[in-house]
Coordinates of C-alpha atoms in Angstrom, one line a residue:
M1300 CA 6.4 3.0 -11.6
K1301 CA 7.5 0.6 -8.9
L1302 CA 6.8 -3.1 -8.7
H1303 CA 4.7 -3.8 -5.6
Q1304 CA 3.6 -7.4 -5.9
V1305 CA 4.3 -10.5 -8.0
R1306 CA 2.2 -13.6 -8.4
I1307 CA 3.7 -16.7 -10.1
H1308 CA 1.8 -19.8 -11.3
N1309 CA 3.4 -22.9 -12.8
Y1310 CA 6.8 -21.5 -13.5
R1311 CA 9.7 -24.0 -13.1
S1312 CA 9.8 -25.0 -9.4
I1313 CA 7.0 -22.7 -8.5
K1314 CA 3.4 -24.0 -8.2
D1315 CA 1.8 -20.8 -6.8
L1316 CA 3.6 -18.0 -5.1
T1317 CA 2.8 -14.4 -4.0
L1318 CA 5.7 -12.0 -3.3
T1319 CA 5.6 -8.5 -1.9
I1320 CA 8.3 -6.3 -3.5
P1321 CA 10.1 -3.6 -1.5
N1322 CA 12.6 -1.2 -3.0
M1323 CA 15.3 -3.8 -2.4
L1324 CA 14.3 -7.5 -2.3
I1325 CA 16.7 -10.0 -0.9
L1326 CA 16.0 -13.7 -1.5
I1327 CA 17.8 -16.1 0.9
G1328 CA 17.5 -19.8 1.4
P1329 CA 19.3 -23.1 0.5
N1330 CA 20.5 -23.9 -3.0
N1331 CA 18.1 -25.5 -5.4
N1332 CA 15.0 -24.1 -3.7
G1333 CA 13.9 -21.6 -6.4
K1334 CA 15.5 -18.2 -5.7
S1335 CA 16.8 -17.9 -9.2
N1336 CA 13.5 -19.1 -10.6
I1337 CA 11.7 -16.2 -8.9
L1338 CA 14.1 -13.7 -10.6
R1339 CA 13.6 -15.4 -14.0
A1340 CA 9.8 -15.4 -13.6
I1341 CA 10.0 -11.6 -13.0
E1342 CA 12.3 -11.3 -16.1
F1343 CA 9.8 -13.3 -18.1
A1344 CA 6.9 -11.0 -17.1
L1345 CA 8.8 -7.7 -17.9
S1346 CA 10.6 -8.8 -21.1
P1347 CA 8.3 -8.9 -24.1
S1348 CA 10.7 -11.1 -26.0
A1349 CA 11.1 -13.7 -23.2
K1350 CA 9.4 -17.1 -24.1
P1351 CA 9.5 -20.2 -21.9
D1352 CA 10.3 -23.8 -23.0
P1353 CA 8.0 -26.7 -22.3
E1354 CA 10.4 -27.7 -19.5
D1355 CA 9.7 -24.3 -17.8
F1356 CA 6.2 -25.4 -16.9
F1357 CA 5.8 -26.7 -13.3
A1358 CA 6.2 -30.5 -13.6
Y1359 CA 3.7 -31.4 -10.9
R1360 CA 0.7 -29.4 -12.2
P1361 CA -2.6 -31.2 -13.1
S1362 CA -2.6 -32.7 -16.6
D1363 CA -5.3 -30.3 -17.8
D1364 CA -3.4 -27.2 -16.5
K1365 CA -1.5 -26.0 -19.6
E1366 CA -0.8 -22.5 -18.6
L1367 CA 1.9 -20.7 -16.7
W1368 CA 1.6 -17.0 -15.9
V1369 CA 3.2 -14.2 -13.9
E1370 CA 1.2 -11.2 -12.6
V1371 CA 2.8 -8.0 -11.7
I1372 CA 1.2 -5.1 -9.7
F1373 CA 2.8 -1.6 -10.2
R1374 CA 2.3 1.4 -8.0
D1375 CA 3.8 4.9 -7.8
L1376 CA 3.1 5.5 -11.5
T1377 CA 4.3 8.8 -13.0
P1378 CA 1.7 11.0 -14.7
N1379 CA 3.1 9.9 -18.1
E1380 CA 2.7 6.2 -17.1
K1381 CA -0.8 6.8 -15.8
N1382 CA -1.7 8.3 -19.2
I1383 CA -0.2 5.3 -21.1
F1384 CA -2.1 2.7 -18.9
E1385 CA -5.2 4.9 -18.3
K1386 CA -7.6 2.1 -19.2
Y1387 CA -6.0 -0.3 -16.6
L1388 CA -5.7 2.1 -13.7
L1389 CA -7.2 0.4 -10.6
D1390 CA -8.3 2.7 -7.8
G1391 CA -6.5 5.5 -9.6
E1392 CA -3.1 4.3 -8.3
K1393 CA -2.0 0.9 -9.5
I1394 CA -2.0 -1.4 -12.6
R1395 CA -2.1 -5.2 -12.7
I1396 CA -0.7 -7.0 -15.7
R1397 CA -0.5 -10.7 -16.5
K1398 CA 1.9 -12.4 -18.9
S1399 CA 0.8 -15.9 -19.7
A1400 CA 2.3 -18.8 -21.7
Q1401 CA -0.1 -21.5 -22.9
L1402 CA 1.2 -24.9 -23.9
L1403 CA -0.9 -26.1 -26.9
D1404 CA -1.4 -29.7 -27.8
D1405 CA 1.0 -29.5 -30.7
G1406 CA 3.8 -28.3 -28.4
V1407 CA 3.5 -24.7 -29.6
I1408 CA 3.6 -22.0 -26.8
K1409 CA 1.3 -19.1 -27.1
I1410 CA 2.3 -15.9 -25.3
A1411 CA -0.1 -13.1 -24.3
Y1412 CA -0.1 -9.9 -22.2
R1413 CA -3.4 -8.9 -20.6
G1414 CA -4.4 -6.3 -18.1
Y1415 CA -6.9 -6.1 -15.3
I1416 CA -9.7 -3.6 -15.6
K1417 CA -12.4 -2.2 -13.3
D1418 CA -15.8 -3.5 -14.4
P1419 CA -19.1 -2.5 -12.8
Q1420 CA -21.0 -5.3 -11.3
E1421 CA -24.2 -4.3 -13.1
W1422 CA -24.4 -6.5 -16.3
W1423 CA -25.6 -3.7 -18.5
L1424 CA -22.5 -1.6 -17.8
K1425 CA -20.1 -4.4 -18.7
R1426 CA -18.3 -4.6 -22.0
S1427 CA -20.1 -7.9 -22.6
A1428 CA -23.5 -6.2 -22.5
W1429 CA -23.5 -5.8 -26.3
D1430 CA -24.7 -9.4 -26.6
R1431 CA -28.0 -8.4 -25.0
L1432 CA -28.2 -4.7 -26.1
S1433 CA -27.3 -4.9 -29.8
T1434 CA -30.8 -3.8 -31.1
R1435 CA -33.4 -1.2 -30.2
E1436 CA -35.9 -3.9 -29.6
N1437 CA -33.7 -5.6 -27.1
I1438 CA -32.9 -2.3 -25.3
Q1439 CA -36.7 -1.6 -25.1
N1440 CA -37.3 -5.0 -23.5
E1441 CA -34.5 -4.6 -21.0
A1442 CA -35.5 -1.0 -20.2
E1443 CA -38.7 -2.4 -18.5
N1444 CA -36.5 -3.5 -15.6
I1445 CA -33.6 -1.0 -16.1
P1446 CA -35.1 2.5 -16.8
Q1447 CA -31.6 4.0 -17.2
L1448 CA -31.3 2.2 -20.6
R1449 CA -34.0 4.5 -22.0
D1450 CA -31.3 7.2 -22.5
L1451 CA -30.0 4.9 -25.3
L1452 CA -33.2 5.2 -27.2
R1453 CA -33.4 9.0 -27.3
D1454 CA -31.2 9.1 -30.4
P1455 CA -33.1 7.7 -33.4
G1456 CA -29.9 6.6 -35.1
R1457 CA -28.6 3.1 -35.3
I1458 CA -27.3 1.5 -32.1
T1459 CA -23.6 0.5 -32.4
Q1460 CA -21.1 -0.9 -30.1
Q1461 CA -19.5 2.5 -29.9
T1462 CA -22.9 4.1 -29.0
L1463 CA -23.3 1.6 -26.2
F1464 CA -19.7 2.1 -25.0
Q1465 CA -20.1 5.9 -24.9
F1466 CA -23.3 5.6 -22.9
Q1467 CA -21.7 3.2 -20.4
Q1468 CA -18.7 5.4 -19.9
R1469 CA -20.8 8.5 -19.4
Y1470 CA -23.1 6.7 -16.9
I1471 CA -20.1 5.3 -15.0
N1472 CA -18.4 8.7 -14.8
E1473 CA -21.5 10.3 -13.5
H1474 CA -22.4 7.6 -11.0
R1475 CA -19.1 6.2 -10.0
H1476 CA -19.6 6.8 -6.3
E1477 CA -22.9 4.8 -6.4
L1478 CA -21.5 1.8 -8.3
E1479 CA -19.6 -1.3 -7.1
F1480 CA -16.7 -2.5 -9.2
E1481 CA -14.7 -5.7 -9.6
E1482 CA -11.3 -6.4 -11.0
I1483 CA -11.4 -8.7 -14.1
L1484 CA -8.8 -9.9 -16.5
E1485 CA -9.5 -8.3 -19.9
D1486 CA -9.9 -10.8 -22.8
A1487 CA -8.2 -8.4 -25.3
P1488 CA -4.4 -8.0 -25.4
L1489 CA -2.8 -5.4 -23.3
L1490 CA -3.0 -1.9 -24.8
G1491 CA -4.8 -3.5 -27.8
R1492 CA -1.5 -4.9 -29.1
T1493 CA -0.8 -8.5 -29.9
T1494 CA 2.9 -7.9 -29.3
L1495 CA 4.2 -5.5 -26.6
G1496 CA 7.1 -3.3 -27.6
A1497 CA 10.3 -3.0 -25.6
G1498 CA 10.3 -0.1 -23.1
V1499 CA 6.6 -0.1 -22.4
L1500 CA 7.3 -2.0 -19.2
P1501 CA 10.3 -1.3 -16.9
D1502 CA 13.7 -2.5 -18.1
F1503 CA 14.9 -5.6 -16.2
F1504 CA 18.7 -6.3 -16.0
L1505 CA 19.7 -9.7 -14.6
I1506 CA 23.3 -10.4 -13.7
P1507 CA 23.5 -14.2 -13.2
A1508 CA 25.8 -15.8 -10.7
L1509 CA 28.0 -17.0 -13.5
Q1510 CA 28.0 -14.3 -16.2
D1511 CA 30.2 -14.0 -19.3
V1512 CA 31.7 -10.5 -18.8
S1513 CA 32.6 -10.4 -22.5
E1514 CA 28.9 -10.5 -23.4
E1515 CA 27.9 -8.0 -20.7
T1516 CA 30.5 -5.4 -21.9
K1517 CA 29.4 -5.5 -25.5
V1518 CA 27.9 -2.3 -26.8
K1519 CA 24.3 -3.4 -27.4
G1520 CA 21.0 -2.3 -26.0
T1521 CA 20.4 -5.4 -23.8
T1522 CA 23.5 -4.9 -21.7
V1523 CA 24.2 -2.5 -18.8
F1524 CA 27.3 -1.1 -20.6
G1525 CA 25.4 -0.8 -23.9
R1526 CA 22.7 1.2 -22.1
L1527 CA 25.3 3.5 -20.5
F1528 CA 27.1 4.0 -23.8
Q1529 CA 24.0 4.9 -25.6
R1530 CA 23.0 7.3 -22.9
A1531 CA 26.4 9.1 -23.1
V1532 CA 26.2 9.3 -26.9
Q1533 CA 22.7 10.6 -26.7
E1534 CA 23.6 13.3 -24.3
M1535 CA 26.5 14.3 -26.6
A1536 CA 24.2 14.4 -29.6
E1537 CA 21.9 16.8 -27.8
A1538 CA 24.5 19.1 -26.3
D1539 CA 27.7 18.9 -28.3
E1540 CA 27.9 21.4 -31.2
R1541 CA 30.5 19.3 -33.0
F1542 CA 28.2 16.3 -33.0
Q1543 CA 25.5 18.5 -34.6
Q1544 CA 27.9 19.7 -37.2
A1545 CA 29.0 16.1 -38.0
R1546 CA 25.4 15.1 -38.4
E1547 CA 24.9 18.0 -41.0
R1548 CA 28.0 17.0 -42.9
I1549 CA 26.9 13.4 -43.2
K1550 CA 23.4 14.6 -44.3
E1551 CA 25.0 16.7 -47.1
L1552 CA 27.1 13.8 -48.2
I1553 CA 24.1 11.4 -48.3
N1554 CA 22.2 14.0 -50.4
D1555 CA 25.1 14.3 -52.8
L1556 CA 25.2 10.5 -53.1
N1557 CA 21.5 10.4 -53.9
T1558 CA 21.6 13.3 -56.4
R1559 CA 21.2 12.2 -60.0
P1560 CA 22.1 14.3 -63.2
E1561 CA 19.2 16.4 -64.5
H1562 CA 20.2 15.8 -68.2
P1563 CA 21.1 12.5 -69.9
G1564 CA 24.9 12.2 -70.3
S1565 CA 25.6 14.6 -67.5
E1566 CA 28.4 13.5 -65.2
G1567 CA 27.0 12.3 -61.8
S1568 CA 28.5 10.7 -58.7
A1569 CA 30.2 7.4 -58.8
L1570 CA 27.0 5.9 -57.2
A1571 CA 25.0 7.4 -60.1
R1572 CA 27.3 5.8 -62.6
L1573 CA 27.0 2.4 -60.9
E1574 CA 23.2 2.7 -60.9
A1575 CA 23.3 3.5 -64.7
M1576 CA 25.5 0.5 -65.4
L1577 CA 23.2 -1.9 -63.5
T1578 CA 20.2 -0.5 -65.4
E1579 CA 22.0 -1.1 -68.7
E1580 CA 22.9 -4.7 -67.7
L1581 CA 19.2 -5.4 -66.8
K1582 CA 17.5 -3.5 -69.7
T1583 CA 16.4 -6.8 -71.3
W1584 CA 14.3 -7.4 -68.2
G1585 CA 12.6 -4.1 -68.6
V1586 CA 13.6 -2.9 -65.1
K1587 CA 15.3 0.2 -63.8
T1588 CA 17.5 0.1 -60.7
T1589 CA 17.8 2.8 -58.1
I1590 CA 20.5 2.9 -55.4
E1591 CA 19.4 5.1 -52.5
V1592 CA 21.5 5.6 -49.4
T1593 CA 19.5 6.0 -46.2
P1594 CA 21.0 8.4 -43.7
P1595 CA 22.3 6.4 -40.7
D1596 CA 21.5 7.0 -37.1
L1597 CA 24.7 8.8 -36.2
E1598 CA 24.4 7.6 -32.5
R1599 CA 24.6 4.0 -33.7
I1600 CA 27.8 4.6 -35.7
F1601 CA 29.9 4.8 -32.5
E1602 CA 28.9 1.3 -31.4
L1603 CA 31.0 -0.2 -34.2
G1604 CA 34.3 -1.3 -32.8
T1605 CA 33.7 0.0 -29.3
Q1606 CA 35.3 -2.2 -26.6
L1607 CA 35.8 -1.9 -22.9
R1608 CA 39.5 -2.5 -21.9
V1609 CA 41.0 -2.6 -18.4
D1610 CA 44.6 -1.7 -17.5
D1611 CA 45.9 -3.3 -14.3
G1612 CA 49.5 -3.0 -15.5
L1613 CA 48.5 -4.9 -18.7
K1614 CA 45.8 -3.3 -20.9
T1615 CA 43.5 -6.1 -22.2
L1616 CA 39.8 -6.7 -22.8
A1617 CA 37.8 -7.2 -19.6
E1618 CA 37.2 -10.9 -20.2
K1619 CA 41.0 -11.5 -20.0
K1620 CA 41.0 -10.5 -16.3
G1621 CA 40.3 -12.7 -13.2
N1622 CA 36.8 -13.6 -12.1
G1623 CA 36.8 -11.2 -9.2
L1624 CA 37.8 -8.2 -11.3
Q1625 CA 35.3 -9.2 -14.1
R1626 CA 32.4 -9.3 -11.6
A1627 CA 33.6 -6.0 -10.0
I1628 CA 33.5 -4.5 -13.5
L1629 CA 29.8 -5.5 -13.9
F1630 CA 28.9 -4.0 -10.6
A1631 CA 30.9 -0.9 -11.4
L1632 CA 28.7 -0.5 -14.5
V1633 CA 25.6 -0.7 -12.3
R1634 CA 27.0 2.0 -10.0
V1635 CA 27.9 4.2 -12.9
W1636 CA 24.4 3.8 -14.2
G1637 CA 23.0 5.2 -11.0
Q1638 CA 25.5 8.1 -11.1
T1639 CA 24.7 8.9 -14.7
L1640 CA 20.9 9.0 -14.0
R1641 CA 21.4 11.4 -11.1
L1642 CA 23.6 13.7 -13.2
S1643 CA 21.1 13.6 -16.0
A1644 CA 18.3 14.6 -13.7
Q1645 CA 20.3 17.6 -12.5
I1646 CA 21.1 18.8 -16.0
A1647 CA 17.5 18.8 -17.4
E1648 CA 14.1 17.4 -17.0
S1649 CA 13.4 14.5 -19.4
A1650 CA 10.5 15.0 -21.8
P1651 CA 7.5 12.7 -21.5
R1652 CA 7.8 9.7 -23.7
P1653 CA 5.7 6.6 -24.4
Y1654 CA 7.9 4.4 -22.4
S1655 CA 8.5 3.4 -18.7
D1656 CA 11.3 5.3 -16.9
S1657 CA 11.7 2.5 -14.4
V1658 CA 14.7 0.2 -14.2
F1659 CA 15.1 -3.0 -12.1
F1660 CA 18.5 -4.6 -11.4
A1661 CA 18.7 -8.3 -10.3
V1662 CA 21.9 -9.8 -9.1
E1663 CA 22.4 -13.5 -8.3
E1664 CA 24.9 -14.1 -5.5
P1665 CA 26.6 -10.7 -5.5
E1666 CA 29.1 -12.0 -3.0
L1667 CA 30.8 -14.3 -5.5
F1668 CA 34.6 -13.5 -5.9
L1669 CA 34.3 -10.5 -3.6
H1670 CA 36.0 -10.3 -0.2
P1671 CA 33.9 -9.1 2.8
H1672 CA 34.9 -5.4 2.5
A1673 CA 34.1 -5.4 -1.3
Q1674 CA 30.7 -7.0 -0.4
R1675 CA 29.9 -4.2 2.0
Q1676 CA 31.0 -1.6 -0.6
L1677 CA 28.7 -3.2 -3.2
L1678 CA 25.8 -3.1 -0.8
Q1679 CA 26.3 0.6 -0.3
A1680 CA 26.3 1.1 -4.1
L1681 CA 23.1 -0.8 -4.4
E1682 CA 21.6 1.2 -1.6
S1683 CA 22.3 4.4 -3.5
L1684 CA 20.8 2.9 -6.6
I1685 CA 17.4 2.3 -5.0
A1686 CA 17.5 6.0 -3.9
I1687 CA 17.0 6.9 -7.6
E1688 CA 13.3 7.4 -8.4
N1689 CA 11.6 4.3 -10.0
H1690 CA 14.7 2.0 -9.5
Q1691 CA 14.5 -1.3 -7.6
V1692 CA 17.1 -4.0 -6.8
F1693 CA 16.6 -7.8 -6.5
L1694 CA 19.3 -10.0 -4.9
T1695 CA 19.8 -13.7 -4.1
T1696 CA 22.5 -14.2 -1.6
H1697 CA 24.1 -16.6 0.9
S1698 CA 26.1 -13.8 2.6
T1699 CA 25.1 -12.1 5.8
H1700 CA 26.8 -8.9 4.5
F1701 CA 23.8 -8.2 2.4
V1702 CA 21.3 -8.9 5.2
N1703 CA 20.6 -6.0 7.6
L1704 CA 18.8 -7.4 10.6
D1705 CA 16.7 -4.3 11.2
R1706 CA 15.6 -4.1 7.6
Y1707 CA 13.7 -7.3 7.8
E1708 CA 11.0 -6.1 5.4
R1709 CA 13.5 -6.5 2.5
L1710 CA 13.9 -10.2 3.2
A1711 CA 12.2 -13.2 1.7
I1712 CA 13.2 -16.7 2.9
V1713 CA 12.8 -19.1 0.0
A1714 CA 12.1 -22.8 0.7
R1715 CA 10.8 -25.8 -1.2
P1716 CA 9.2 -28.3 1.3
S1717 CA 8.8 -30.9 -1.5
P1718 CA 9.0 -30.9 -5.3
S1719 CA 5.2 -31.3 -5.6
E1720 CA 4.5 -28.4 -3.2
G1721 CA 6.9 -26.1 -5.1
T1722 CA 8.9 -23.1 -4.1
Q1723 CA 7.4 -21.0 -1.2
V1724 CA 8.4 -17.7 0.5
R1725 CA 8.2 -16.3 4.0
Q1726 CA 8.1 -12.5 4.3
C1727 CA 7.2 -10.0 7.0
S1728 CA 6.2 -6.4 6.0
E1729 CA 4.4 -5.5 9.2
E1730 CA 5.7 -3.5 12.1
L1731 CA 7.2 -5.9 14.6
F1732 CA 8.0 -3.3 17.3
T1733 CA 4.8 -2.3 19.2
G1734 CA 3.8 -1.1 22.6
E1735 CA 4.4 2.0 24.7
D1736 CA 8.1 1.7 24.6
I1737 CA 8.4 1.2 20.9
T1738 CA 11.1 3.8 20.5
E1739 CA 13.2 2.2 23.2
R1740 CA 12.7 -1.2 21.7
K1741 CA 13.8 -0.1 18.3
R1742 CA 16.9 1.7 19.7
R1743 CA 18.0 -1.4 21.6
F1744 CA 17.5 -3.6 18.6
H1745 CA 19.4 -1.3 16.2
M1746 CA 22.2 -1.0 18.7
A1747 CA 22.4 -4.8 19.0
S1748 CA 22.5 -5.1 15.3
W1749 CA 25.4 -2.7 14.9
V1750 CA 27.4 -4.1 17.8
N1751 CA 27.1 -7.6 16.4
P1752 CA 26.1 -7.7 12.7
E1753 CA 26.6 -11.4 12.5
R1754 CA 23.2 -11.8 14.1
A1755 CA 21.8 -11.6 10.6
E1756 CA 22.9 -15.2 10.4
L1757 CA 19.7 -16.2 12.0
F1758 CA 17.8 -15.8 8.7
F1759 CA 20.0 -18.6 7.2
A1760 CA 19.7 -21.0 10.1
H1761 CA 17.6 -24.2 10.3
K1762 CA 17.1 -23.4 14.0
V1763 CA 18.1 -20.5 16.2
I1764 CA 19.2 -20.6 19.9
L1765 CA 18.6 -17.2 21.7
V1766 CA 20.7 -16.6 24.7
E1767 CA 21.2 -13.5 27.0
G1768 CA 24.9 -12.9 26.5
E1769 CA 28.4 -13.8 25.3
T1770 CA 29.0 -16.5 28.0
E1771 CA 26.2 -18.7 26.8
K1772 CA 27.1 -18.0 23.2
A1773 CA 30.6 -19.2 23.7
V1774 CA 29.8 -22.2 26.0
L1775 CA 26.8 -23.8 24.3
P1776 CA 28.5 -24.6 20.9
F1777 CA 31.6 -25.7 22.8
L1778 CA 29.7 -28.1 25.0
A1779 CA 27.6 -29.3 22.0
H1780 CA 30.8 -30.4 20.3
R1781 CA 31.9 -32.2 23.5
L1782 CA 28.5 -33.9 23.7
D1783 CA 28.6 -34.8 20.0
C1784 CA 25.3 -33.1 19.3
F1785 CA 26.5 -29.9 17.6
D1786 CA 24.8 -29.1 14.3
P1787 CA 26.3 -26.4 12.0
N1788 CA 22.8 -25.5 10.8
V1789 CA 21.9 -24.2 14.3
T1790 CA 22.9 -20.6 15.1
V1791 CA 23.4 -19.3 18.6
I1792 CA 22.5 -15.6 18.9
D1793 CA 23.8 -13.4 21.7
C1794 CA 20.8 -11.1 22.2
G1795 CA 22.8 -8.6 24.3
S1796 CA 20.5 -8.9 27.3
K1797 CA 17.4 -10.6 28.5
F1798 CA 15.3 -7.6 27.5
N1799 CA 16.3 -8.0 23.9
I1800 CA 15.1 -11.6 23.6
P1801 CA 11.5 -10.7 22.8
L1802 CA 12.7 -8.5 19.8
Y1803 CA 14.4 -11.5 18.2
M1804 CA 11.4 -13.8 19.0
R1805 CA 9.1 -11.5 17.1
I1806 CA 11.3 -11.8 14.0
L1807 CA 11.6 -15.5 14.3
N1808 CA 7.9 -15.9 14.7
A1809 CA 7.2 -13.7 11.7
F1810 CA 9.6 -15.6 9.4
R1811 CA 8.5 -19.0 10.9
I1812 CA 12.1 -19.9 11.9
P1813 CA 12.4 -22.6 14.6
Y1814 CA 14.1 -21.5 17.8
C1815 CA 14.9 -22.3 21.4
V1816 CA 15.2 -19.6 24.1
I1817 CA 17.5 -20.2 27.0
H1818 CA 17.4 -17.6 29.7
D1819 CA 17.9 -17.1 33.4
E1820 CA 15.0 -17.2 35.8
D1821 CA 16.5 -14.3 37.8
P1822 CA 14.1 -14.8 40.8
I1823 CA 13.4 -12.0 43.2
P1824 CA 15.1 -12.8 46.6
D1825 CA 12.7 -13.4 49.4
P1826 CA 13.2 -11.5 51.6
I1827 CA 14.7 -8.7 49.5
P1828 CA 18.0 -7.6 51.0
Q1829 CA 17.7 -4.5 53.1
N1830 CA 20.7 -2.9 51.4
W1831 CA 18.9 -2.8 48.0
D1832 CA 17.8 0.7 47.0
E1833 CA 14.6 1.4 45.1
D1834 CA 16.3 1.4 41.7
R1835 CA 17.7 -2.1 42.3
R1836 CA 14.4 -3.4 43.6
K1837 CA 12.7 -2.0 40.5
A1838 CA 15.3 -3.5 38.1
A1839 CA 15.0 -6.9 39.8
H1840 CA 11.2 -6.9 39.3
Q1841 CA 11.5 -5.8 35.6
T1842 CA 14.0 -8.6 35.0
F1843 CA 11.9 -11.3 36.6
F1844 CA 8.7 -10.2 34.9
M1845 CA 10.4 -10.4 31.6
N1846 CA 10.0 -14.1 31.9
K1847 CA 6.3 -13.7 31.4
E1848 CA 6.7 -11.6 28.3
I1849 CA 9.0 -14.2 26.8
W1850 CA 6.4 -17.0 27.5
D1851 CA 3.6 -14.9 26.1
L1852 CA 5.5 -14.4 22.8
L1853 CA 6.4 -18.1 22.5
D1854 CA 4.9 -19.8 19.4
S1855 CA 4.7 -23.4 20.5
K1856 CA 4.7 -24.6 16.9
L1857 CA 8.1 -23.0 16.3
G1858 CA 9.9 -22.6 19.6
E1859 CA 10.6 -23.7 23.1
V1860 CA 11.8 -22.0 26.2
E1861 CA 14.4 -23.4 28.7
I1862 CA 14.7 -21.5 32.0
L1863 CA 17.9 -21.8 34.0
S1864 CA 17.3 -21.3 37.7
P1865 CA 18.6 -19.2 39.3
D1866 CA 20.9 -18.4 36.3
F1867 CA 23.4 -19.9 33.9
E1868 CA 26.3 -19.5 36.2
G1869 CA 24.4 -21.2 39.0
V1870 CA 23.3 -24.2 36.9
A1871 CA 26.8 -24.6 35.5
N1872 CA 28.4 -24.3 39.0
I1873 CA 31.0 -21.9 37.7
P1874 CA 33.2 -20.8 40.6
K1875 CA 32.5 -17.1 41.3
N1876 CA 36.1 -16.3 42.2
Q1877 CA 37.2 -17.6 38.7
A1878 CA 34.5 -15.7 37.0
K1879 CA 35.7 -12.4 38.6
K1880 CA 39.3 -13.2 37.8
K1881 CA 39.0 -14.4 34.2
G1882 CA 35.7 -13.1 33.1
K1883 CA 32.5 -15.2 32.9
A1884 CA 33.0 -16.7 29.4
L1885 CA 36.6 -17.8 29.9
A1886 CA 35.9 -19.1 33.4
A1887 CA 33.0 -21.1 32.1
L1888 CA 35.0 -22.6 29.2
D1889 CA 37.9 -23.6 31.6
Y1890 CA 35.7 -25.1 34.2
L1891 CA 33.4 -27.0 31.8
S1892 CA 36.3 -28.4 29.8
N1893 CA 36.3 -31.2 32.3
E1894 CA 33.3 -33.3 31.3
E1895 CA 32.9 -34.4 34.9
N1896 CA 32.0 -30.8 35.7
I1897 CA 29.1 -30.6 33.2
P1898 CA 25.8 -30.9 35.2
E1899 CA 23.0 -33.0 33.9
R1900 CA 20.6 -30.1 33.7
L1901 CA 23.0 -28.3 31.3
I1902 CA 23.4 -31.5 29.2
E1903 CA 19.6 -31.8 28.9
V1904 CA 19.3 -28.2 27.8
I1905 CA 22.1 -28.4 25.2
R1906 CA 20.8 -31.6 23.6
K1907 CA 17.3 -30.2 23.4
A1908 CA 18.5 -26.8 22.0
F1909 CA 20.6 -28.4 19.2
R1910 CA 18.0 -30.9 18.2
L1911 CA 16.7 -29.9 14.8
P1912 CA 12.9 -29.8 14.2
S1913 CA 11.4 -32.4 11.9
F1914 CA 11.1 -31.0 8.4
G1915 CA 8.4 -32.4 6.1
G1916 CA 9.5 -33.5 2.6
D1917 CA 12.6 -32.4 0.9
S1918 CA 14.1 -29.7 3.0
N1919 CA 17.2 -29.2 0.9
G1920 CA 15.3 -28.9 -2.4

């Protein structure tokens, strides 16, 4: 199964939040806005043993709201998972589960798992119908208006809840296409269990930003290394003949220890003699002692004394190494996990089991202690991990190396406008590239992303300035510094050409990121020079009419457009001979280094572009 959607209510900094979950979810945004709280809310939902503290309830909730809950919607269920959750299948393809924590008046927190079920809208087909249909007399009275209930009276036997339930299920199955259903949260506990066992829901591994590697490399079932170790030993137990022989020898030894002499006075094992001595000492109590050795789980024996050591010239435990290497070890364990699963899948098919096969990995700030190249390598490893069936990855990051501009559907921008409003997210899962030239638009956008990957920085900005090329990108921040209006929270994006500006505007509009577009007017000469051929005339018209497309895409609540007429070089008065000699960008920087050469129109545009929008409430969280 794969996680498709998460809804969170009253958890830590989150009042109410709905999040769509792709195969890889990347949470970005300022510190202390709630990114980590989202991961921990998902961990709470998927970990049966997780229990919140009173401080984990949203502080600004109404006084009578004593409940926090997290709902998860799963899709892509395997046949085995569909069988386990058959009762909760919605539309035959998804399940919706809620884990809640209720804060009682005495401070005790009550935990419950419940699932959503499909209930017919007709009252007599609901599970609650027993209250009105518990006797034959009641059924006869209701059958006056609902003739279908007469089928219940054909059997002269006693009407029971089971009888009613079987009738309802039979009728629903036979008339499903005629009925209307609604999703309701079941009152009973999920799967009929007051406690949910580990493994029923997907495993969720969270690597915090500051993690104790000595804990994570211990051989226990809650750690990545522990899971890897157990899988390796399990495969050995199934395939290695020596392991099977060892198991048999231990079994024989245990049998010998538990064997007792058949006749009094016969010599038995040392354990038998110890048992007899204890019985003798306790005979005044009228009791008999028995010492019985239970055969151990051989796979667990190997956990004792197992340690992960690292040799970088000096062989020591992992926790003795530097922070960067420690974190690299944790990520290596994640990568090896993926390789192990792929290898296992190639060797043999796993037998159906009453557990979920899905595994989710969450990593806080994976860039910590890693240089840029190592960050890119880690991203590749995580990409390969999500290629494994039923695996998903969740990240929080402040690094552009984990943000791919043309994979915007993975991103969720996290913000907390004010403490009382709580943590909120902005996502975009819809197709942003539309129109007849959609293929060409995508190709240009992908090329621009690869040529200049730093453009992903726009997702971290408080405001974005879109410009046509490298000259404006170099000059605008330079002049903003000279004019004392530069703001480091504003990002200038070189779009590569005027034709690419609409592509970036669509993303900024979708994620509600404030922006300013600065572009050339590029007017069509009147009259058009006679030496222009048809291609040049056509190109000039396309460039000029791009102005209208930019204006049509403008969201006035987010952005503004500044047109430079006829173009940037003309407004800045850059000498053409210097531009040809040095290149436009260097010529512009040299010429505008003299403040007397900066025209008023350019000053006006720069001050406006670098002015931050007014944020309501606590923008920094």
